[in-house]
Coordinates of C-alpha atoms in Angstrom, one line a residue:
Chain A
X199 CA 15.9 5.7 3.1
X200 CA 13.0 7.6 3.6
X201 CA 10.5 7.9 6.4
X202 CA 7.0 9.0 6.5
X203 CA 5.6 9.8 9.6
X204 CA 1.3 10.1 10.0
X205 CA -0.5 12.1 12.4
X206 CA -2.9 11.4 14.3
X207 CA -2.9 7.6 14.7
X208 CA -6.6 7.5 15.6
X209 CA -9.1 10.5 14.4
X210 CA -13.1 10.3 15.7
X211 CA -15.5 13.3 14.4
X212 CA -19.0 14.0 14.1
X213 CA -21.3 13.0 10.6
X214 CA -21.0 16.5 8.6
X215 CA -17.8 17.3 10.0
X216 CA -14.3 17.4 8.5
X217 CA -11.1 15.4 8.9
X218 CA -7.7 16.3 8.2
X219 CA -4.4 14.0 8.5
X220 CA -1.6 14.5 8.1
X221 CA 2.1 13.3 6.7
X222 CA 5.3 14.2 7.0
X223 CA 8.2 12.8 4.9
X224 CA 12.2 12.9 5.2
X225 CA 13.8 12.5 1.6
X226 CA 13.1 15.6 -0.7
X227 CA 13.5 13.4 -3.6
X228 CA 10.0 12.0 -2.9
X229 CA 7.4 13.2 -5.9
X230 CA 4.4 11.3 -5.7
X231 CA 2.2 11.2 -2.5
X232 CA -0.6 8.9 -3.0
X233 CA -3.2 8.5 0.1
X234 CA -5.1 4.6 0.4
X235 CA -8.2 4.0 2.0
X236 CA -8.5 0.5 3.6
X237 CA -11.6 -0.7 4.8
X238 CA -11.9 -4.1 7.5
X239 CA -10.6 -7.1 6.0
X240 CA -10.2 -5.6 2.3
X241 CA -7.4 -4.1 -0.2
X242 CA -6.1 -0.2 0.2
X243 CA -7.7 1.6 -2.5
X244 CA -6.1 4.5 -3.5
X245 CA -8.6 7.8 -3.2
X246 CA -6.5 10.5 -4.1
X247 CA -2.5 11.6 -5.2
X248 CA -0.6 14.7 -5.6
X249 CA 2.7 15.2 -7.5
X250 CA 5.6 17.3 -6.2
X251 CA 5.0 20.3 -8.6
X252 CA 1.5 20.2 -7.4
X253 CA 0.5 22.2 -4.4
X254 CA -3.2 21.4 -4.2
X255 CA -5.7 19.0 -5.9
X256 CA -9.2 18.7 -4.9
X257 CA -11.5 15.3 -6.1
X258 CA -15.3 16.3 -4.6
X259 CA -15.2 16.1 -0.6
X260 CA -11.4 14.7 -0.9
X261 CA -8.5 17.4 -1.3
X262 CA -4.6 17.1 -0.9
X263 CA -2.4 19.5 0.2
X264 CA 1.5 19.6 -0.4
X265 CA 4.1 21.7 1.2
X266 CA 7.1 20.7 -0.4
X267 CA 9.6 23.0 1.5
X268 CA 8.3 21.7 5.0
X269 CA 7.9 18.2 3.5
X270 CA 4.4 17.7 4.6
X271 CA 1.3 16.6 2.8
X272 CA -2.3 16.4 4.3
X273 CA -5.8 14.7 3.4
X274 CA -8.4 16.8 4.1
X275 CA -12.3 15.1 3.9
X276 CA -15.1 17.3 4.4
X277 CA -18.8 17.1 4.8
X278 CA -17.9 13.5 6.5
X279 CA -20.3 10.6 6.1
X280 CA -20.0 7.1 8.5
X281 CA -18.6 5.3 5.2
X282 CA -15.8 7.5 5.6
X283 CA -14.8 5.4 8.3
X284 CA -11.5 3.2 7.4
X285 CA -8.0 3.4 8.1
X286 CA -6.1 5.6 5.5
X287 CA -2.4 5.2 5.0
X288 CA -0.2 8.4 2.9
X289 CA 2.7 7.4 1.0
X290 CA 6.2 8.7 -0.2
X291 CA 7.2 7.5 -3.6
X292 CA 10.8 8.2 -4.3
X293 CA 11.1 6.7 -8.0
X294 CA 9.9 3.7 -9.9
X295 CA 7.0 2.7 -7.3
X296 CA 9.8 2.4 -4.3
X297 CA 7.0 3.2 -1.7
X298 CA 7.0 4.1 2.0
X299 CA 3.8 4.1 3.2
X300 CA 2.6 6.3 6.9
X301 CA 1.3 3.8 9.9
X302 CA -2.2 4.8 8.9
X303 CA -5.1 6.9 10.4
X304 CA -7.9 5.2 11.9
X305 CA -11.2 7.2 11.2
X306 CA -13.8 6.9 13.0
X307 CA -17.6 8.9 11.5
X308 CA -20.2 8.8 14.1
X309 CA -23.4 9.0 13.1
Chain B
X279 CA -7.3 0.4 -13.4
X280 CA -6.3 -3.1 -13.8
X281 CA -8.1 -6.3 -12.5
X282 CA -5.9 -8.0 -9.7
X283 CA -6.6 -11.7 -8.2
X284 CA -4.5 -13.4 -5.7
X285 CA -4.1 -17.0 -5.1
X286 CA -4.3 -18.4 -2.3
X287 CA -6.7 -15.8 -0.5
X288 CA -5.5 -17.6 2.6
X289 CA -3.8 -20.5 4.0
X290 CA -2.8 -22.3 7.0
X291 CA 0.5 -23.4 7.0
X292 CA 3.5 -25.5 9.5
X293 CA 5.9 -23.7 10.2
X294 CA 9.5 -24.9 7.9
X295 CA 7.4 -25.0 5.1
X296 CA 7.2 -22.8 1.7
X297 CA 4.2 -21.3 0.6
X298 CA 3.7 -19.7 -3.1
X299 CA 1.6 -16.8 -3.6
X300 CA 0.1 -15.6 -7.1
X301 CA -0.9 -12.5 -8.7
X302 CA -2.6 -12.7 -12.3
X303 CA -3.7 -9.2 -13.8
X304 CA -6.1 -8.7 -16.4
X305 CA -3.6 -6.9 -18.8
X306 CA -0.1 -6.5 -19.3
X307 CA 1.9 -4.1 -16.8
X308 CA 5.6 -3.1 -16.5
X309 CA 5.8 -2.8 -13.0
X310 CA 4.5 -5.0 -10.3
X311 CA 5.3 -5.2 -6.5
X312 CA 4.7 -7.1 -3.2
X313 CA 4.1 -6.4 -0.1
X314 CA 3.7 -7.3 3.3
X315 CA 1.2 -6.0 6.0
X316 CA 1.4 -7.1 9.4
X317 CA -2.5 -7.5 11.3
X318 CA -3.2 -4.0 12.3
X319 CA -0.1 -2.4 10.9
X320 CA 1.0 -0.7 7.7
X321 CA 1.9 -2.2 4.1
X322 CA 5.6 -2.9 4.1
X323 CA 7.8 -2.8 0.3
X324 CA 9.1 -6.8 0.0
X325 CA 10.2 -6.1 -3.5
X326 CA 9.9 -4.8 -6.5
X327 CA 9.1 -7.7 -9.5
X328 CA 10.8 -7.1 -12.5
X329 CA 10.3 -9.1 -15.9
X330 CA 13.0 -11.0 -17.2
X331 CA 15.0 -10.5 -14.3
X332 CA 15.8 -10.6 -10.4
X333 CA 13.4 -8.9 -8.3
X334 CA 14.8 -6.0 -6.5
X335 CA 14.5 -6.5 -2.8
X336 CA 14.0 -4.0 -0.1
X337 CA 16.1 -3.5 3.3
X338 CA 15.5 -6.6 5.6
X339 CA 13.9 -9.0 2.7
X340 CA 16.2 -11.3 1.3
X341 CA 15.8 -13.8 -2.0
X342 CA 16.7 -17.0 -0.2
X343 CA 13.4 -16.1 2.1
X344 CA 11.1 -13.9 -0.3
X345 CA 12.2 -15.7 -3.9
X346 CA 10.1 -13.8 -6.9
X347 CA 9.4 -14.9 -10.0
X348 CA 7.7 -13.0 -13.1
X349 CA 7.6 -14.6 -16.3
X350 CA 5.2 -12.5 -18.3
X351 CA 4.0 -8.9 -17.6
X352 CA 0.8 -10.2 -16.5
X353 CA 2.0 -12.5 -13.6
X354 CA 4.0 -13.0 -10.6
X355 CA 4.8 -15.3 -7.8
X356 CA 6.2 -14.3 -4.2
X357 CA 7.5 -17.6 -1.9
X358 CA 7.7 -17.4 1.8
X359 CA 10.5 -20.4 1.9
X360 CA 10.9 -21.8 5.6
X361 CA 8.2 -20.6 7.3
X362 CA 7.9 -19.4 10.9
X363 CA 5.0 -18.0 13.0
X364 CA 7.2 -14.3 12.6
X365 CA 5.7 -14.5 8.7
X366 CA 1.5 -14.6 9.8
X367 CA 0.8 -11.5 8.0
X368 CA -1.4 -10.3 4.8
X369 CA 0.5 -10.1 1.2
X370 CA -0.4 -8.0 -1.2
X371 CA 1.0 -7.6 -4.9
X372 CA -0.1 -4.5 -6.5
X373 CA 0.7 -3.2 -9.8
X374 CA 1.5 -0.1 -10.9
X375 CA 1.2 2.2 -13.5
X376 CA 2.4 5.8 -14.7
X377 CA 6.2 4.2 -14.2
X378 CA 5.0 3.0 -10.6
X379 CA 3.1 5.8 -9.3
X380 CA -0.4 4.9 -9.8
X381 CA -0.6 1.5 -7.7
X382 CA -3.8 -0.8 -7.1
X383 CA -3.4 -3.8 -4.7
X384 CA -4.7 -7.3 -4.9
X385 CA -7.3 -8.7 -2.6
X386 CA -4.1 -10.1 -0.3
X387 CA -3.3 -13.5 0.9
X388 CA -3.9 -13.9 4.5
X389 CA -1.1 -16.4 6.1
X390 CA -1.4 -17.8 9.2
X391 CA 2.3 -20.0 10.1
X392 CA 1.6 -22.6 13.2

């Protein structure tokens, strides 16, 4: 089955800065990488996705990168505020929602 | 989007006994799911729920345990049957749209087993 694999675990940067994690999957036949942002003691809200025949999408100080030959993905936030701070999980979707989800950044913004 | 709401949003429970879980949407939706996420860990696939049939179960979770029903394409339930401390964890449902892709979660049910 497939495997997703999220880097770094744990991710603390300055107010203003940016943050980039990333995601690496095993099955090729993956084509939709959504990324979840979870806040303390509340639902994962999905804050950005990218399909396999995308390489890039961009949604204000959120982007996504894909690199399909490598199988990798990343979340890149710029411009970082202190309500950035949450854990965020990537996920692999193979087909028909089957979803395999990273072990989740935690991200820390200090003020 | 779709409006998700989960009953109980938690419960204390002995463990060798069944708890059911609900999820009601606010409109009608082909695909729904559950899942399972451990405290501090990631969200786990239980199953996929299908109308008008079985659920479609991932590695590890079997019916007799995690028994699913969905009788309309606006609800489901998800049973933990015999209980044990092993099942404390959070469960989600979430449904999903653009065939699955596009998924928003429900508040969760938090589940403590004694």
């Amino acid at each position: 089955g497939e495997n997703v694999e999220q880097h770094p675990s744990t991710l603390s940067v300055q107010e203003g800065d940016s943050a980039v994690i990333k995601c690496t999957y095993s099955d090729s036949a993956s084509n939709y990488f959504p990324w979840y942002k979870q806040e303390l003691g509340k639902r994962p809200q999905l804050i950005i996705d990218i399909r396999s025949n995308v390489g890039e999408k961009k949604d204000q100080r959120i982007a996504v990168t894909l690199n399909k030959t490598a199988k990798h993905f990343s979340l890149h936030i710029t411009e970082t505020q202190p309500e950035d701070s949450a854990v965020y999980f990537c996920a692999a979707i193979l087909n028909a929602g089957k979803s395999t989800f990273g072990d989740g950044t935690t991200l820390t913004v200090k003020p | 989007s779709a409006v998700i709401s989960q009953k109980p949003s938690r419960d204390i429970c002995q463990r060798g006994t069944s708890l059911t879980i609900q999820c009601q949407v606010d409109s009608q939706v082909t695909m729904m799911f559950w899942y399972r996420q451990q405290p501090g860990q990631s969200l786990t696939l239980i199953a996929t729920a299908n109308q008008g049939s079985e659920a479609t179960y991932e590695s590890g979770f079997v019916i007799d345990k995690f028994p699913i029903s969905r009788p309309n394409l606006t609800f489901s339930t998800l049973t933990v049957s015999n209980m044990s401390p092993e099942d404390s964890s959070i469960y989600l449902c979430s449904v999903g749209l653009d065939r699955g892709n596009t998924q928003y979660f429900g508040p969760g049910t938090r589940l403590t087993v004694l």
